[in-house]
mmCIF file of N, CA, C and O in Angstrom:
data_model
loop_
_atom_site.group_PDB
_atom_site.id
_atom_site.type_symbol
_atom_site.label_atom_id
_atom_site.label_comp_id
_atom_site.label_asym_id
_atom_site.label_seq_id
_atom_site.Cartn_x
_atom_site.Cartn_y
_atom_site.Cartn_z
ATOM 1 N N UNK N 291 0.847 -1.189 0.000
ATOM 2 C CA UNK N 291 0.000 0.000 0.000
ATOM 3 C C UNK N 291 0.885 1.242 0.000
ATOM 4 O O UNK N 291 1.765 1.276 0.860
ATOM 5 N N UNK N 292 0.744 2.558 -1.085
ATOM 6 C CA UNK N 292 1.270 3.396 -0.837
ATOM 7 C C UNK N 292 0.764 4.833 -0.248
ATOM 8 O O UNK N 292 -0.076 5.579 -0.751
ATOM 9 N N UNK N 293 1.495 5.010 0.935
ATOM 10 C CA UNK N 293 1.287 6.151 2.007
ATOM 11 C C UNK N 293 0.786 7.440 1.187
ATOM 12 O O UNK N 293 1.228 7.881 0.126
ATOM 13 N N UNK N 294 -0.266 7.914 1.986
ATOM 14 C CA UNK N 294 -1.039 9.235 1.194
ATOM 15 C C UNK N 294 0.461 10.301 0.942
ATOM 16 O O UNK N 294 0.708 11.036 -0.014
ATOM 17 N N UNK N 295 0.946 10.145 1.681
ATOM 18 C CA UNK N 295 2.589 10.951 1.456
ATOM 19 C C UNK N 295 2.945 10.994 0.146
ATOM 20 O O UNK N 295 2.864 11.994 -0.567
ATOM 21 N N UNK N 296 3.343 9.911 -0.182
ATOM 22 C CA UNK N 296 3.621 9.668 -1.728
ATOM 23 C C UNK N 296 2.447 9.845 -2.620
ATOM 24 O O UNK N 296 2.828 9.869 -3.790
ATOM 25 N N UNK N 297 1.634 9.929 -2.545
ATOM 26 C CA UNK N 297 0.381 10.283 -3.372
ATOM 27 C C UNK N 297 0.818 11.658 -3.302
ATOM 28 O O UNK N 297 1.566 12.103 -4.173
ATOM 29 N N UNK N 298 0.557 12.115 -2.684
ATOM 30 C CA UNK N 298 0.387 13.873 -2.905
ATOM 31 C C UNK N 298 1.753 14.710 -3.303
ATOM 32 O O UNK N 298 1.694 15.769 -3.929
ATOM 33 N N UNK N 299 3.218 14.000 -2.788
ATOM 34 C CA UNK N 299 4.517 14.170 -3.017
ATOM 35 C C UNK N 299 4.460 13.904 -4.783
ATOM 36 O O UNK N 299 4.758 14.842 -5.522
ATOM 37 N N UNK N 300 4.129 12.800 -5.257
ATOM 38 C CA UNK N 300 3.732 12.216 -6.322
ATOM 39 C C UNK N 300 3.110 13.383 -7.436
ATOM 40 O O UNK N 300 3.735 13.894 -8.364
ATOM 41 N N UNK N 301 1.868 13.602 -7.094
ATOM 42 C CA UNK N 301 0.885 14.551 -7.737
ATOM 43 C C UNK N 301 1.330 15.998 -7.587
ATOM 44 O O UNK N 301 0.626 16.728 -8.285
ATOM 45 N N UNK N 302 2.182 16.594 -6.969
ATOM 46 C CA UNK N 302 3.098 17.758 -6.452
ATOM 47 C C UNK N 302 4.037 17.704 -7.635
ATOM 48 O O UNK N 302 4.167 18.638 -8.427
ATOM 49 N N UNK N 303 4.562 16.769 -7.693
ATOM 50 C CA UNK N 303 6.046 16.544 -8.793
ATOM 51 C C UNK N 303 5.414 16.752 -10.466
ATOM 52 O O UNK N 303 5.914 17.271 -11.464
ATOM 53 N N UNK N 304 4.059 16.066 -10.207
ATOM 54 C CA UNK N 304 3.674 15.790 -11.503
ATOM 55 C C UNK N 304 3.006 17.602 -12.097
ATOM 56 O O UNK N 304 2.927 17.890 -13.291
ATOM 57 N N UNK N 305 2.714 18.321 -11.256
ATOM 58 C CA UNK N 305 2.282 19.657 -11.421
ATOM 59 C C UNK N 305 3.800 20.296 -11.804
ATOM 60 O O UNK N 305 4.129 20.451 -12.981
ATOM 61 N N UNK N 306 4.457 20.557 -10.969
ATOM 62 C CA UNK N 306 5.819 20.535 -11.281
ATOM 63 C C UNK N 306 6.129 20.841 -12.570
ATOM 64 O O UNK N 306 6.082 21.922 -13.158
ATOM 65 N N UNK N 307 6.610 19.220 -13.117
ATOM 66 C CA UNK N 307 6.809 19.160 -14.137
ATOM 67 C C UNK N 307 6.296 19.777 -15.462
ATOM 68 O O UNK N 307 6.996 20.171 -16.395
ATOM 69 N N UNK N 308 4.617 19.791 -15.350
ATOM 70 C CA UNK N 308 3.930 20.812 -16.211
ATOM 71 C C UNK N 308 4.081 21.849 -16.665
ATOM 72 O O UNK N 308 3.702 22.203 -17.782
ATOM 73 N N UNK N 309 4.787 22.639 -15.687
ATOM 74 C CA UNK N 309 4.674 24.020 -15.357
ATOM 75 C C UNK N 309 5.993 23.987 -16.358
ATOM 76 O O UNK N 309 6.119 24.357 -17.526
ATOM 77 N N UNK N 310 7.012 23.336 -15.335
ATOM 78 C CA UNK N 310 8.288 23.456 -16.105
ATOM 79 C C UNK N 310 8.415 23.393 -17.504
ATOM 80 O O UNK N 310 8.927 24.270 -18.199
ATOM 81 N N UNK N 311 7.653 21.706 -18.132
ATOM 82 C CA UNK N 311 7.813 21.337 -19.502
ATOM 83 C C UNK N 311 6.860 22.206 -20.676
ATOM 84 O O UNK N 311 7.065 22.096 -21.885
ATOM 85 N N UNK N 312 5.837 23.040 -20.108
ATOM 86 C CA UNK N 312 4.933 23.693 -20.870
ATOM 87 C C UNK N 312 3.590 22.931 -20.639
ATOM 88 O O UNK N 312 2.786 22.887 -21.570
ATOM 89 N N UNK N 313 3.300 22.323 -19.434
ATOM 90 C CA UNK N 313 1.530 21.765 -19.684
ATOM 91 C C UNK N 313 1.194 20.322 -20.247
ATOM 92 O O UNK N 313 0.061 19.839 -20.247
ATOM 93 N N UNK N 314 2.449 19.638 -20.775
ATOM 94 C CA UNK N 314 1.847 18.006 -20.870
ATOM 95 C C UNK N 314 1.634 17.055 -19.781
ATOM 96 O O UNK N 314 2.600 16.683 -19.115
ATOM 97 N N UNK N 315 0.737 16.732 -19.598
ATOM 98 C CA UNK N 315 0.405 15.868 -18.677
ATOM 99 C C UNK N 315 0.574 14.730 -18.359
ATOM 100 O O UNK N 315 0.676 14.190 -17.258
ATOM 101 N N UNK N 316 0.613 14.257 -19.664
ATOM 102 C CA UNK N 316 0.940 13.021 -19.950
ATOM 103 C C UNK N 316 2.383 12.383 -19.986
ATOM 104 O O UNK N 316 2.523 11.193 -19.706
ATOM 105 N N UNK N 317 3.601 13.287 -20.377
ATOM 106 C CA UNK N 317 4.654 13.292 -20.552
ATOM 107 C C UNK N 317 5.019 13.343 -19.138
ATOM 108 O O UNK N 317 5.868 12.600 -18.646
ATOM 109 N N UNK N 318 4.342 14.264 -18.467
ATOM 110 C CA UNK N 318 4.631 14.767 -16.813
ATOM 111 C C UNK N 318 5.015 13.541 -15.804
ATOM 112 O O UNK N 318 6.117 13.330 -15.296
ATOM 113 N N UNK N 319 3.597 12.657 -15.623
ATOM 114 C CA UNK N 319 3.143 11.270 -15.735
ATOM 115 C C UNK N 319 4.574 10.417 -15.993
ATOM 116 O O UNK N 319 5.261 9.878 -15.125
ATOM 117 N N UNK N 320 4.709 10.439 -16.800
ATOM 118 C CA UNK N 320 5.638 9.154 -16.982
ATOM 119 C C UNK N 320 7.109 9.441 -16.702
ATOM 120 O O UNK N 320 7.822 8.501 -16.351
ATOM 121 N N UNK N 321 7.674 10.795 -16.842
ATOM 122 C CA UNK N 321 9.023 11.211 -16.353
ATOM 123 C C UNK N 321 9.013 10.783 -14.402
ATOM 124 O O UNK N 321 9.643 9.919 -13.792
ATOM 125 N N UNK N 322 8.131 11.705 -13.969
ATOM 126 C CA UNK N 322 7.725 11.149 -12.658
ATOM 127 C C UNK N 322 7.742 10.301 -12.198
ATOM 128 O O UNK N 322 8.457 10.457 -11.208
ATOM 129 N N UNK N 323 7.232 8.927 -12.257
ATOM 130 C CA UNK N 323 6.873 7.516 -12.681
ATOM 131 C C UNK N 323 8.131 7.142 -12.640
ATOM 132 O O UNK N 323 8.536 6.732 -11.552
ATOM 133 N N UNK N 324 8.932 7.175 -13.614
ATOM 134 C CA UNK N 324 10.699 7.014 -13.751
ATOM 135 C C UNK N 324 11.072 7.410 -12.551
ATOM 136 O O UNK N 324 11.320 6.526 -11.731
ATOM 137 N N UNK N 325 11.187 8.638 -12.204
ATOM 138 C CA UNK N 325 11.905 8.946 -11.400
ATOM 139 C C UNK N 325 11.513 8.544 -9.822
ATOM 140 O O UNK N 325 12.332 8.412 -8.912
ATOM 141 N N UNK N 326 10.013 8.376 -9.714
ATOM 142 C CA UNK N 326 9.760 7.640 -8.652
ATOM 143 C C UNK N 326 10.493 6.289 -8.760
ATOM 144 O O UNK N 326 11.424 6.201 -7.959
ATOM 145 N N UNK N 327 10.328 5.342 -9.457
ATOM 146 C CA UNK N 327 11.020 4.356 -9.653
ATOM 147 C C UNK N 327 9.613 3.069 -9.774
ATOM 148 O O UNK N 327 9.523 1.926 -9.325
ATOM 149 N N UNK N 328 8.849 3.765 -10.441
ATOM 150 C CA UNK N 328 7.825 2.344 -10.532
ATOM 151 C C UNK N 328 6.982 3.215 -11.790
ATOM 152 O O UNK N 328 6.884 4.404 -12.096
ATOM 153 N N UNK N 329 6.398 1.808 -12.370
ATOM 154 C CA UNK N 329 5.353 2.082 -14.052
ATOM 155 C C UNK N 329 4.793 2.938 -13.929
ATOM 156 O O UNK N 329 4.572 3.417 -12.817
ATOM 157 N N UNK N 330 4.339 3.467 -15.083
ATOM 158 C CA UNK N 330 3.320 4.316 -14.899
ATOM 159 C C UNK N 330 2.036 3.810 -15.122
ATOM 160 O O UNK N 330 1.159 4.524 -15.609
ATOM 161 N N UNK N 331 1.856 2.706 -14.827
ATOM 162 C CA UNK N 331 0.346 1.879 -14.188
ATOM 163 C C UNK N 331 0.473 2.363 -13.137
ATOM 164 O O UNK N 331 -0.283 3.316 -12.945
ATOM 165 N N UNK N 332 1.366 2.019 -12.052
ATOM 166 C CA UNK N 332 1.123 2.550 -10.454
ATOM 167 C C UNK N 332 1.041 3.819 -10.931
ATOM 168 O O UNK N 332 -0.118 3.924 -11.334
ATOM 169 N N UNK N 333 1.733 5.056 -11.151
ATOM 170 C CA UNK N 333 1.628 6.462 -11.277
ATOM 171 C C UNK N 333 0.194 6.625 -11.483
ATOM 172 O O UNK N 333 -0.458 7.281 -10.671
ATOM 173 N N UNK N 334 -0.553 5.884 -12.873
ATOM 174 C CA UNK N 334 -1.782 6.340 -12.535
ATOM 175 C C UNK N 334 -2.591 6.604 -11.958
ATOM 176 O O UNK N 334 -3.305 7.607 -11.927
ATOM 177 N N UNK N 335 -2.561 5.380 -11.226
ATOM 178 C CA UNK N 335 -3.292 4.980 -9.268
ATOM 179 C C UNK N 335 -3.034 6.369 -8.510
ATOM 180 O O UNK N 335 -3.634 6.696 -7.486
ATOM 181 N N UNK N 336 -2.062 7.137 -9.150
ATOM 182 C CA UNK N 336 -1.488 7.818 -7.800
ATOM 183 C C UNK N 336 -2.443 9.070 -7.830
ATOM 184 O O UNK N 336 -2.938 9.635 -6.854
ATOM 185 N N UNK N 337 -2.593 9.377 -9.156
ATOM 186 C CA UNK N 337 -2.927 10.716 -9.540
ATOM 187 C C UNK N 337 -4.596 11.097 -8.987
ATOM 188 O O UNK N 337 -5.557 10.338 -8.860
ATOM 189 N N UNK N 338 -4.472 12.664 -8.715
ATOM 190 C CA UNK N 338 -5.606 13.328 -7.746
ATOM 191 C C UNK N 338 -6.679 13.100 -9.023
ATOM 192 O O UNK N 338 -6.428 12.536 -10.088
ATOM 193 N N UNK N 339 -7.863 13.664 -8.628
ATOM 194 C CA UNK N 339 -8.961 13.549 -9.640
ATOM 195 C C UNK N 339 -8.557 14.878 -11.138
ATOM 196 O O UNK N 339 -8.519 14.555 -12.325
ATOM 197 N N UNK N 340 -8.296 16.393 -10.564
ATOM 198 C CA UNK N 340 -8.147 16.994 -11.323
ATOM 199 C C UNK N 340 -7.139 16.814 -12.220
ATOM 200 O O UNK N 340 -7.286 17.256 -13.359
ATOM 201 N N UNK N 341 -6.115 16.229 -11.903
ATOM 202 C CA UNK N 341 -5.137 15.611 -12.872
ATOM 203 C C UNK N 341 -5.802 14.842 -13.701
ATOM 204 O O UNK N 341 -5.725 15.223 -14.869
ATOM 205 N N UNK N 342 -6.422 13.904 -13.523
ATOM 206 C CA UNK N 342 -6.862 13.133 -14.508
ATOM 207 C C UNK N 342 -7.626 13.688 -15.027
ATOM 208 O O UNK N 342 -7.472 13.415 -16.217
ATOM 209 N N UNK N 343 -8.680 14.562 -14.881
ATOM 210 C CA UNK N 343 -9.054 15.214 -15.793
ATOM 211 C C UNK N 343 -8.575 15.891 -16.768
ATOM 212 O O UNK N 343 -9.196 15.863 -17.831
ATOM 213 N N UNK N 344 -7.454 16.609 -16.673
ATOM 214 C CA UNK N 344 -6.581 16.993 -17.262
ATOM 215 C C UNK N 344 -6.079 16.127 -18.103
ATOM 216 O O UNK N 344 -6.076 16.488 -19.280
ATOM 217 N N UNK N 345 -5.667 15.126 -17.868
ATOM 218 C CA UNK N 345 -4.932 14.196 -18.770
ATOM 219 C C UNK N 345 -6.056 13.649 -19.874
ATOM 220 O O UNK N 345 -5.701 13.086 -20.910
ATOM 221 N N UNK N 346 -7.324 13.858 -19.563
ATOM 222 C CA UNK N 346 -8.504 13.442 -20.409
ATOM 223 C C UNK N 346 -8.434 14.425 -21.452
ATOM 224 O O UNK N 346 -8.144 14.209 -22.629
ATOM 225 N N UNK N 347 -8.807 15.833 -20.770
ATOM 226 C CA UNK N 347 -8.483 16.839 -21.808
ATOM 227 C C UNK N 347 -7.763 17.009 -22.771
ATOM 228 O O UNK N 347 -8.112 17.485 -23.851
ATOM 229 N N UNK N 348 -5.982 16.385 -22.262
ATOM 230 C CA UNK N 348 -5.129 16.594 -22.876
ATOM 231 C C UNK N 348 -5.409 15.365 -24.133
ATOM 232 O O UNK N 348 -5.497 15.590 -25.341
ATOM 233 N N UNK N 349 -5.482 14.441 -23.656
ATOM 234 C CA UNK N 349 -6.039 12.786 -24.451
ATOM 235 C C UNK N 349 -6.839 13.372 -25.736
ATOM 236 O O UNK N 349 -6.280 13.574 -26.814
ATOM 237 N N UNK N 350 -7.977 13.577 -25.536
ATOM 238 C CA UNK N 350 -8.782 14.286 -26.740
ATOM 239 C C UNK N 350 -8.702 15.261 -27.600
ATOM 240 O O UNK N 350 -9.478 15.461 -28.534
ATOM 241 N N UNK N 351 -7.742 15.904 -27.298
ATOM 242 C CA UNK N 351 -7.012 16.983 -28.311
ATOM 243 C C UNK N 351 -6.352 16.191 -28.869
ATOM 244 O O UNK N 351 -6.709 15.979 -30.028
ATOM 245 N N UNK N 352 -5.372 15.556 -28.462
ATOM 246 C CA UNK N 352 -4.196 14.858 -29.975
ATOM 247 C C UNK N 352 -4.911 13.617 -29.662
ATOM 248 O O UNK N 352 -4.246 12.875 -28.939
ATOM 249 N N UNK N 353 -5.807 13.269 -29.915
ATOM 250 C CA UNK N 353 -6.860 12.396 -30.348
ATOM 251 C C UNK N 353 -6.682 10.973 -29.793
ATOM 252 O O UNK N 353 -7.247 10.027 -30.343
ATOM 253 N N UNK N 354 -6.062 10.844 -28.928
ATOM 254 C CA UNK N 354 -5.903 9.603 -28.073
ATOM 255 C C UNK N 354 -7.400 8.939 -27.257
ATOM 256 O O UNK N 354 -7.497 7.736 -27.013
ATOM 257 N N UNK N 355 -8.011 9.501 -27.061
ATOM 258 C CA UNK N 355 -9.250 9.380 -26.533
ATOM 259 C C UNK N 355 -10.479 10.162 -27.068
ATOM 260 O O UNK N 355 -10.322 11.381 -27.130
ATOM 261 N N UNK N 356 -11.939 9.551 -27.551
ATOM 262 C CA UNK N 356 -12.935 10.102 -27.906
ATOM 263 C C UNK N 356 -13.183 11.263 -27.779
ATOM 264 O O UNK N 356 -13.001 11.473 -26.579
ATOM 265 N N UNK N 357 -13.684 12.765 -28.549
ATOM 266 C CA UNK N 357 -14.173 13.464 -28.124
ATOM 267 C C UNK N 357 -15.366 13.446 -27.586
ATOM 268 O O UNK N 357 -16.332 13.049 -28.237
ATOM 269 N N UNK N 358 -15.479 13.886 -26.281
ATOM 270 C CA UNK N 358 -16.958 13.989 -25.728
ATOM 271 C C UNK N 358 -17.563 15.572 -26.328
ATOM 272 O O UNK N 358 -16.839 16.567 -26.336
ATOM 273 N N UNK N 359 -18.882 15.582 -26.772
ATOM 274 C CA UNK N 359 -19.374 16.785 -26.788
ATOM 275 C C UNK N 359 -19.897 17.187 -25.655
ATOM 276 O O UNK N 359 -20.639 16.508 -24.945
ATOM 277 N N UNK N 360 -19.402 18.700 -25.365
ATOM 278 C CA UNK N 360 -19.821 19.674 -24.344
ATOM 279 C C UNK N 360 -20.983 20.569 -24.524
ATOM 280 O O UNK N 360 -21.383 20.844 -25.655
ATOM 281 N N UNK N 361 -21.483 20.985 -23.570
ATOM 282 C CA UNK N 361 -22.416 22.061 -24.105
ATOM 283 C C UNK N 361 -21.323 23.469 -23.784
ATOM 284 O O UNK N 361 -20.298 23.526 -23.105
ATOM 285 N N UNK N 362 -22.022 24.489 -24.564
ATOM 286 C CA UNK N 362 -21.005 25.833 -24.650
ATOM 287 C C UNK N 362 -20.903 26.686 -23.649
ATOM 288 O O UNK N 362 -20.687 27.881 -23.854
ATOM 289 N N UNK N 363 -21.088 26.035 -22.120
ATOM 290 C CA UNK N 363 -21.052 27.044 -21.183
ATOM 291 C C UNK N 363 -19.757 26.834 -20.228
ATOM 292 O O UNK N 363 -19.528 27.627 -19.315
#
Protein backbone atom coordinates (compact mmCIF):
# COMPACT_ATOMS: atom_id res chain seq x y z
CA UNK A 1 0.00 0.00 0.00
CA UNK A 2 1.27 3.40 -0.84
CA UNK A 3 1.29 6.15 2.01
CA UNK A 4 -1.04 9.23 1.19
CA UNK A 5 2.59 10.95 1.46
CA UNK A 6 3.62 9.67 -1.73
CA UNK A 7 0.38 10.28 -3.37
CA UNK A 8 0.39 13.87 -2.90
CA UNK A 9 4.52 14.17 -3.02
CA UNK A 10 3.73 12.22 -6.32
CA UNK A 11 0.88 14.55 -7.74
CA UNK A 12 3.10 17.76 -6.45
CA UNK A 13 6.05 16.54 -8.79
CA UNK A 14 3.67 15.79 -11.50
CA UNK A 15 2.28 19.66 -11.42
CA UNK A 16 5.82 20.53 -11.28
CA UNK A 17 6.81 19.16 -14.14
CA UNK A 18 3.93 20.81 -16.21
CA UNK A 19 4.67 24.02 -15.36
CA UNK A 20 8.29 23.46 -16.11
CA UNK A 21 7.81 21.34 -19.50
CA UNK A 22 4.93 23.69 -20.87
CA UNK A 23 1.53 21.77 -19.68
CA UNK A 24 1.85 18.01 -20.87
CA UNK A 25 0.41 15.87 -18.68
CA UNK A 26 0.94 13.02 -19.95
CA UNK A 27 4.65 13.29 -20.55
CA UNK A 28 4.63 14.77 -16.81
CA UNK A 29 3.14 11.27 -15.74
CA UNK A 30 5.64 9.15 -16.98
CA UNK A 31 9.02 11.21 -16.35
CA UNK A 32 7.73 11.15 -12.66
CA UNK A 33 6.87 7.52 -12.68
CA UNK A 34 10.70 7.01 -13.75
CA UNK A 35 11.91 8.95 -11.40
CA UNK A 36 9.76 7.64 -8.65
CA UNK A 37 11.02 4.36 -9.65
CA UNK A 38 7.82 2.34 -10.53
CA UNK A 39 5.35 2.08 -14.05
CA UNK A 40 3.32 4.32 -14.90
CA UNK A 41 0.35 1.88 -14.19
CA UNK A 42 1.12 2.55 -10.45
CA UNK A 43 1.63 6.46 -11.28
CA UNK A 44 -1.78 6.34 -12.53
CA UNK A 45 -3.29 4.98 -9.27
CA UNK A 46 -1.49 7.82 -7.80
CA UNK A 47 -2.93 10.72 -9.54
CA UNK A 48 -5.61 13.33 -7.75
CA UNK A 49 -8.96 13.55 -9.64
CA UNK A 50 -8.15 16.99 -11.32
CA UNK A 51 -5.14 15.61 -12.87
CA UNK A 52 -6.86 13.13 -14.51
CA UNK A 53 -9.05 15.21 -15.79
CA UNK A 54 -6.58 16.99 -17.26
CA UNK A 55 -4.93 14.20 -18.77
CA UNK A 56 -8.50 13.44 -20.41
CA UNK A 57 -8.48 16.84 -21.81
CA UNK A 58 -5.13 16.59 -22.88
CA UNK A 59 -6.04 12.79 -24.45
CA UNK A 60 -8.78 14.29 -26.74
CA UNK A 61 -7.01 16.98 -28.31
CA UNK A 62 -4.20 14.86 -29.98
CA UNK A 63 -6.86 12.40 -30.35
CA UNK A 64 -5.90 9.60 -28.07
CA UNK A 65 -9.25 9.38 -26.53
CA UNK A 66 -12.93 10.10 -27.91
CA UNK A 67 -14.17 13.46 -28.12
CA UNK A 68 -16.96 13.99 -25.73
CA UNK A 69 -19.37 16.79 -26.79
CA UNK A 70 -19.82 19.67 -24.34
CA UNK A 71 -22.42 22.06 -24.10
CA UNK A 72 -21.00 25.83 -24.65
CA UNK A 73 -21.05 27.04 -21.18
Amino acid sequence: MISEDVKNKFCNEVMKQTKKNGGEYIEAVLSVSETFGFGPEVGAKLLSKPIVEKIKIEGEQINLLPKISQLPF
